[in-house]
mmCIF file of C-alpha atoms and ligand atoms in Angstrom:
data_model
loop_
_atom_site.group_PDB
_atom_site.id
_atom_site.type_symbol
_atom_site.label_atom_id
_atom_site.label_comp_id
_atom_site.label_asym_id
_atom_site.label_seq_id
_atom_site.Cartn_x
_atom_site.Cartn_y
_atom_site.Cartn_z
ATOM 1 C CA MET A 1027 76.159 127.860 103.883
ATOM 2 C CA SER A 1028 74.040 124.674 103.596
ATOM 3 C CA GLY A 1029 70.378 125.083 102.886
ATOM 4 C CA VAL A 1030 69.669 121.703 103.951
ATOM 5 C CA GLY A 1031 67.188 121.415 107.878
ATOM 6 C CA LEU A 1032 70.134 118.904 109.518
ATOM 7 C CA VAL A 1033 73.547 117.818 108.860
ATOM 8 C CA VAL A 1034 74.411 113.933 110.295
ATOM 9 C CA ALA A 1035 78.006 113.039 110.815
ATOM 10 C CA LEU A 1036 77.963 109.488 110.152
ATOM 11 C CA THR A 1037 81.204 107.632 111.504
ATOM 12 C CA GLY A 1038 82.295 104.242 112.701
ATOM 13 C CA GLY A 1039 85.291 101.457 112.812
ATOM 14 C CA ILE A 1040 86.490 100.368 109.517
ATOM 15 C CA GLY A 1041 84.021 97.912 107.665
ATOM 16 C CA SER A 1042 81.326 98.807 110.380
ATOM 17 C CA GLY A 1043 78.824 99.743 107.868
ATOM 18 C CA LYS A 1044 78.859 103.009 107.190
ATOM 19 C CA THR A 1045 78.889 102.441 103.241
ATOM 20 C CA THR A 1046 76.015 100.161 103.678
ATOM 21 C CA VAL A 1047 74.293 102.296 105.512
ATOM 22 C CA ALA A 1048 74.715 105.793 103.841
ATOM 23 C CA ASP A 1049 73.528 103.872 101.103
ATOM 24 C CA ARG A 1050 70.251 103.160 102.470
ATOM 25 C CA LEU A 1051 69.502 105.845 103.616
ATOM 26 C CA ALA A 1052 70.531 107.670 100.178
ATOM 27 C CA ALA A 1053 68.211 105.559 98.918
ATOM 28 C CA LEU A 1054 65.674 106.892 101.322
ATOM 29 C CA GLY A 1055 65.968 110.628 99.854
ATOM 30 C CA ALA A 1056 68.843 111.644 102.215
ATOM 31 C CA GLY A 1057 71.416 113.813 100.640
ATOM 32 C CA VAL A 1058 74.837 111.908 101.216
ATOM 33 C CA ILE A 1059 78.602 113.035 100.688
ATOM 34 C CA ASP A 1060 80.859 110.196 101.376
ATOM 35 C CA THR A 1061 84.567 111.687 102.126
ATOM 36 C CA ASP A 1062 86.174 108.536 100.877
ATOM 37 C CA VAL A 1063 84.558 108.909 97.465
ATOM 38 C CA ILE A 1064 86.167 112.251 97.679
ATOM 39 C CA ALA A 1065 89.852 111.150 98.772
ATOM 40 C CA ARG A 1066 89.650 108.590 96.023
ATOM 41 C CA THR A 1067 88.638 111.216 93.458
ATOM 42 C CA LEU A 1068 91.942 113.443 94.721
ATOM 43 C CA THR A 1069 94.000 111.030 94.493
ATOM 44 C CA ALA A 1070 92.826 109.340 91.271
ATOM 45 C CA PRO A 1071 95.529 110.065 88.050
ATOM 46 C CA ASN A 1072 94.659 114.592 87.829
ATOM 47 C CA GLY A 1073 93.421 114.126 90.945
ATOM 48 C CA ALA A 1074 94.666 117.381 93.042
ATOM 49 C CA ALA A 1075 96.277 115.548 95.675
ATOM 50 C CA LEU A 1076 98.490 112.990 93.498
ATOM 51 C CA GLU A 1077 101.065 115.394 92.543
ATOM 52 C CA PRO A 1078 101.823 116.724 96.095
ATOM 53 C CA ILE A 1079 101.709 112.969 97.706
ATOM 54 C CA ILE A 1080 104.154 111.949 94.723
ATOM 55 C CA GLU A 1081 106.329 115.085 95.722
ATOM 56 C CA THR A 1082 106.379 114.029 99.288
ATOM 57 C CA PHE A 1083 106.770 110.325 98.809
ATOM 58 C CA GLY A 1084 108.903 109.874 96.075
ATOM 59 C CA ALA A 1085 108.037 108.648 92.639
ATOM 60 C CA ALA A 1086 108.112 104.631 93.380
ATOM 61 C CA LEU A 1087 104.467 105.688 94.624
ATOM 62 C CA ARG A 1088 103.332 106.097 91.011
ATOM 63 C CA CYS A 1089 102.600 102.750 89.204
ATOM 64 C CA ALA A 1090 103.365 102.511 85.030
ATOM 65 C CA ASP A 1091 99.927 103.150 84.710
ATOM 66 C CA GLY A 1092 99.765 106.648 86.175
ATOM 67 C CA THR A 1093 97.592 105.417 89.348
ATOM 68 C CA LEU A 1094 99.036 105.967 92.960
ATOM 69 C CA ASP A 1095 100.177 102.904 94.391
ATOM 70 C CA ARG A 1096 97.828 102.499 97.519
ATOM 71 C CA ALA A 1097 98.943 99.635 98.839
ATOM 72 C CA ARG A 1098 102.409 100.706 98.745
ATOM 73 C CA LEU A 1099 101.347 103.988 100.303
ATOM 74 C CA ARG A 1100 99.238 102.584 103.394
ATOM 75 C CA ASP A 1101 102.302 100.395 104.079
ATOM 76 C CA ARG A 1102 104.582 103.705 104.279
ATOM 77 C CA VAL A 1103 101.942 105.461 106.472
ATOM 78 C CA PHE A 1104 101.600 103.021 108.913
ATOM 79 C CA ALA A 1105 104.820 102.100 109.524
ATOM 80 C CA ASP A 1106 105.462 105.632 110.058
ATOM 81 C CA SER A 1107 103.070 108.036 112.346
ATOM 82 C CA GLY A 1108 105.091 110.869 110.903
ATOM 83 C CA ALA A 1109 104.614 110.017 107.106
ATOM 84 C CA ARG A 1110 101.191 109.383 108.145
ATOM 85 C CA ALA A 1111 100.872 113.288 109.919
ATOM 86 C CA GLN A 1112 102.288 114.318 106.416
ATOM 87 C CA LEU A 1113 99.722 112.181 104.581
ATOM 88 C CA GLU A 1114 96.647 113.449 106.478
ATOM 89 C CA ALA A 1115 98.076 117.062 105.818
ATOM 90 C CA ILE A 1116 97.767 117.018 102.241
ATOM 91 C CA LEU A 1117 94.945 115.102 102.203
ATOM 92 C CA HIS A 1118 92.393 116.220 105.330
ATOM 93 C CA PRO A 1119 92.004 120.061 104.097
ATOM 94 C CA ARG A 1120 91.548 119.183 100.547
ATOM 95 C CA ILE A 1121 88.653 116.854 101.566
ATOM 96 C CA GLU A 1122 86.951 119.030 103.987
ATOM 97 C CA ALA A 1123 86.608 121.589 101.388
ATOM 98 C CA ILE A 1124 85.245 119.846 98.775
ATOM 99 C CA MET A 1125 82.791 118.311 101.390
ATOM 100 C CA LEU A 1126 81.687 121.697 102.442
ATOM 101 C CA GLU A 1127 81.452 122.605 98.910
ATOM 102 C CA GLN A 1128 78.981 119.757 98.175
ATOM 103 C CA LEU A 1129 76.680 120.320 101.559
ATOM 104 C CA ALA A 1130 76.265 123.659 99.966
ATOM 105 C CA ALA A 1131 74.899 122.556 97.001
ATOM 106 C CA LEU A 1132 73.005 119.700 98.502
ATOM 107 C CA GLN A 1133 68.734 120.603 97.896
ATOM 108 C CA THR A 1134 67.764 117.542 100.242
ATOM 109 C CA VAL A 1135 66.087 117.582 103.298
ATOM 110 C CA TYR A 1136 68.887 116.682 105.633
ATOM 111 C CA ALA A 1137 72.521 115.694 104.712
ATOM 112 C CA VAL A 1138 74.589 112.652 105.768
ATOM 113 C CA LEU A 1139 78.472 113.423 105.809
ATOM 114 C CA VAL A 1140 80.103 109.794 106.049
ATOM 115 C CA ILE A 1141 83.309 111.131 107.609
ATOM 116 C CA PRO A 1142 85.477 107.571 108.769
ATOM 117 C CA LEU A 1143 88.245 109.551 111.147
ATOM 118 C CA LEU A 1144 85.393 112.019 111.994
ATOM 119 C CA PHE A 1145 86.806 112.511 115.787
ATOM 120 C CA GLU A 1146 90.564 112.020 114.892
ATOM 121 C CA THR A 1147 89.743 114.774 112.120
ATOM 122 C CA GLY A 1148 87.520 117.447 115.074
ATOM 123 C CA GLN A 1149 84.828 117.691 112.037
ATOM 124 C CA GLU A 1150 82.265 116.926 114.421
ATOM 125 C CA ARG A 1151 81.660 121.098 114.051
ATOM 126 C CA HIS A 1152 80.089 120.834 110.342
ATOM 127 C CA ALA A 1153 77.106 118.657 111.785
ATOM 128 C CA ASP A 1154 74.406 118.541 113.941
ATOM 129 C CA ARG A 1155 74.290 115.036 114.943
ATOM 130 C CA VAL A 1156 76.769 112.509 115.396
ATOM 131 C CA LEU A 1157 75.370 108.599 113.936
ATOM 132 C CA VAL A 1158 78.345 105.958 114.566
ATOM 133 C CA VAL A 1159 77.475 102.381 112.896
ATOM 134 C CA ASP A 1160 78.856 99.621 115.757
ATOM 135 C CA VAL A 1161 79.784 96.197 115.819
ATOM 136 C CA PRO A 1162 81.762 94.300 117.797
ATOM 137 C CA GLU A 1163 85.623 93.740 116.633
ATOM 138 C CA SER A 1164 85.000 89.737 115.967
ATOM 139 C CA ILE A 1165 82.332 90.796 113.195
ATOM 140 C CA GLN A 1166 84.742 93.790 111.798
ATOM 141 C CA ILE A 1167 87.685 91.375 111.022
ATOM 142 C CA ALA A 1168 85.351 88.935 109.225
ATOM 143 C CA ARG A 1169 83.667 91.264 107.656
ATOM 144 C CA VAL A 1170 86.503 93.163 106.301
ATOM 145 C CA MET A 1171 88.622 89.843 105.317
ATOM 146 C CA GLN A 1172 85.952 88.891 103.524
ATOM 147 C CA ARG A 1173 85.549 91.621 101.300
ATOM 148 C CA SER A 1174 89.083 93.010 101.072
ATOM 149 C CA GLY A 1175 91.572 89.795 101.540
ATOM 150 C CA LEU A 1176 93.629 91.503 104.157
ATOM 151 C CA THR A 1177 94.748 89.521 106.532
ATOM 152 C CA GLU A 1178 93.442 89.215 110.424
ATOM 153 C CA ILE A 1179 96.543 91.133 111.483
ATOM 154 C CA GLU A 1180 96.578 93.698 109.317
ATOM 155 C CA VAL A 1181 92.904 94.234 110.000
ATOM 156 C CA ARG A 1182 93.708 94.555 113.138
ATOM 157 C CA ARG A 1183 96.597 97.018 112.568
ATOM 158 C CA ILE A 1184 94.378 99.654 111.093
ATOM 159 C CA ILE A 1185 91.627 99.303 114.047
ATOM 160 C CA ALA A 1186 93.807 99.641 116.361
ATOM 161 C CA SER A 1187 94.794 103.206 114.685
ATOM 162 C CA GLN A 1188 91.594 104.222 115.202
ATOM 163 C CA ILE A 1189 89.075 105.992 117.742
ATOM 164 C CA PRO A 1190 88.290 102.676 120.300
ATOM 165 C CA ARG A 1191 85.152 101.805 119.800
ATOM 166 C CA GLN A 1192 83.880 102.625 123.428
ATOM 167 C CA ALA A 1193 85.033 106.184 123.133
ATOM 168 C CA CYS A 1194 83.115 106.095 119.543
ATOM 169 C CA ASN A 1195 80.208 104.950 121.102
ATOM 170 C CA ALA A 1196 80.030 107.369 123.602
ATOM 171 C CA ARG A 1197 80.954 110.327 121.381
ATOM 172 C CA ALA A 1198 77.494 109.562 119.232
ATOM 173 C CA ASP A 1199 74.331 110.592 119.396
ATOM 174 C CA ASP A 1200 72.908 108.100 117.560
ATOM 175 C CA VAL A 1201 74.087 104.675 117.578
ATOM 176 C CA ILE A 1202 73.325 101.413 114.789
ATOM 177 C CA ASP A 1203 73.771 98.168 115.828
ATOM 178 C CA ASN A 1204 75.162 96.558 112.611
ATOM 179 C CA SER A 1205 76.054 92.817 114.258
ATOM 180 C CA GLY A 1206 73.155 91.210 112.792
ATOM 181 C CA SER A 1207 71.696 90.796 109.142
ATOM 182 C CA LEU A 1208 71.231 93.419 106.720
ATOM 183 C CA ALA A 1209 67.481 92.499 107.695
ATOM 184 C CA GLN A 1210 68.104 93.857 110.892
ATOM 185 C CA LEU A 1211 69.331 96.471 110.266
ATOM 186 C CA GLU A 1212 67.252 98.076 107.539
ATOM 187 C CA PRO A 1213 64.424 98.861 110.728
ATOM 188 C CA GLN A 1214 67.072 101.064 112.427
ATOM 189 C CA VAL A 1215 67.706 102.770 109.371
ATOM 190 C CA ARG A 1216 64.418 103.713 108.279
ATOM 191 C CA ALA A 1217 63.558 104.811 111.905
ATOM 192 C CA LEU A 1218 66.690 106.642 112.087
ATOM 193 C CA HIS A 1219 65.358 108.499 108.537
ATOM 194 C CA VAL A 1220 61.764 109.180 109.525
ATOM 195 C CA ARG A 1221 63.452 110.848 112.793
ATOM 196 C CA TYR A 1222 66.002 113.410 110.760
ATOM 197 C CA GLN A 1223 63.845 114.282 108.064
ATOM 198 C CA LEU A 1224 60.993 115.718 111.322
ATOM 199 C CA SER A 1225 64.066 117.030 113.113
ATOM 200 C CA ALA A 1226 65.174 119.118 109.375
ATOM 201 C CA ALA A 1227 61.216 119.708 109.336
ATOM 202 C CA SER A 1228 61.010 121.402 112.681
ATOM 203 C CA GLY A 1229 64.596 122.716 112.960
ATOM 204 C CA GLN A 1230 64.994 120.968 115.881
ATOM 205 C CA ARG A 1231 67.299 118.585 117.213
ATOM 206 C CA PRO A 1232 65.962 114.984 117.803
ATOM 207 C CA ALA A 1233 66.509 113.538 120.853
ATOM 208 C CA CYS A 1234 69.489 110.969 121.534
ATOM 209 C CA ASN A 1235 68.487 107.016 120.813
ATOM 210 C CA GLY A 1236 70.379 106.226 123.703
ATOM 211 C CA PHE A 1237 73.914 107.299 123.713
ATOM 212 C CA ASN A 1238 74.714 111.387 124.071
ATOM 213 C CA ARG A 1239 77.813 112.991 123.212
ATOM 214 C CA SER A 1240 79.631 114.080 125.892
HETATM 215 P P1 LIG B 1689 85.030 100.971 105.282
HETATM 216 O O1 LIG B 1689 85.491 101.349 106.702
HETATM 217 O O2 LIG B 1689 86.330 100.242 104.886
HETATM 218 O O3 LIG B 1689 85.092 102.057 104.480
HETATM 219 P P2 LIG B 1689 82.525 100.363 105.953
HETATM 220 O O4 LIG B 1689 82.346 100.731 107.370
HETATM 221 O O5 LIG B 1689 82.114 101.548 104.717
HETATM 222 O O6 LIG B 1689 83.983 100.000 105.459
HETATM 223 P P3 LIG B 1689 80.744 98.675 104.388
HETATM 224 O O7 LIG B 1689 81.420 98.809 103.097
HETATM 225 O O8 LIG B 1689 79.462 99.093 104.614
HETATM 226 O O9 LIG B 1689 81.979 98.947 106.025
HETATM 227 O O10 LIG B 1689 80.353 97.529 105.095
HETATM 228 C C1 LIG B 1689 81.463 96.395 105.433
HETATM 229 C C2 LIG B 1689 81.537 94.974 105.067
HETATM 230 O O11 LIG B 1689 80.485 94.012 105.575
HETATM 231 C C3 LIG B 1689 80.740 95.168 103.178
HETATM 232 O O12 LIG B 1689 81.245 93.914 102.243
HETATM 233 C C4 LIG B 1689 79.483 95.034 103.418
HETATM 234 O O13 LIG B 1689 78.362 94.375 102.276
HETATM 235 C C5 LIG B 1689 79.501 94.195 104.714
HETATM 236 N N1 LIG B 1689 78.176 94.208 105.438
HETATM 237 C C6 LIG B 1689 77.803 95.195 106.222
HETATM 238 N N2 LIG B 1689 76.442 95.353 106.855
HETATM 239 C C7 LIG B 1689 76.533 93.746 107.152
HETATM 240 C C8 LIG B 1689 75.127 93.241 107.736
HETATM 241 N N3 LIG B 1689 74.470 93.461 108.335
HETATM 242 N N4 LIG B 1689 75.553 91.721 107.798
HETATM 243 C C9 LIG B 1689 76.373 91.254 106.379
HETATM 244 N N5 LIG B 1689 77.274 91.888 105.754
HETATM 245 C C10 LIG B 1689 77.720 93.302 106.033
#
């Protein structure tokens, strides 16, 4: 069982700004656990998920230097929902177990679990609150294209595979609007940090910031 006073699950669509928000909360003192980081460690050479993935999807997914061919795996699972379910069955239980281990070891006032597929994987149960980072699709596409070099079609394909924006927001306790500049994001992050700290100290859940989880 974690010693932190409050556990916040942070989610949002691809490129919505989850890492940006999590980094700011970490800089302010939150204990942040990013499941994407755990996933990368698990699929790195010697990571616990690499061999099961190669066994399931074939040796062609191993690059000459021993690393996983992530682009090829991504193409494979997007083209085939069965393959995607197989990959998730390998990754998700392992990620979840490590996340809970790390959470139990945290010594911070409150914790932030960054879980991109929070609702899709039914992991809200690990958190006291859900924080969603929200942006309109057009901004999401522009930021991801700029960051990754993916085409608009590829980004749209990923967005279509995730829970729709409205449904995501409807299940949030708190929503950060990241459609503006980083300067506009900052006061929202600071305000939430203060509320989470107070809530963790008092043992009471803070009121919602305008959106209610159903
Ligand atoms: P992913 O789902 O791919 O992991 P993410 O939700 O963690 O993405 P970030 O990596 O934080 O999103 O942000 C996506 C990109 O948008 C990054 O290049 C980031 O620097 C940029 N970005 C985030 N917020 C803003 C902002 N308010 N203004 C301008 N650029 C931003």
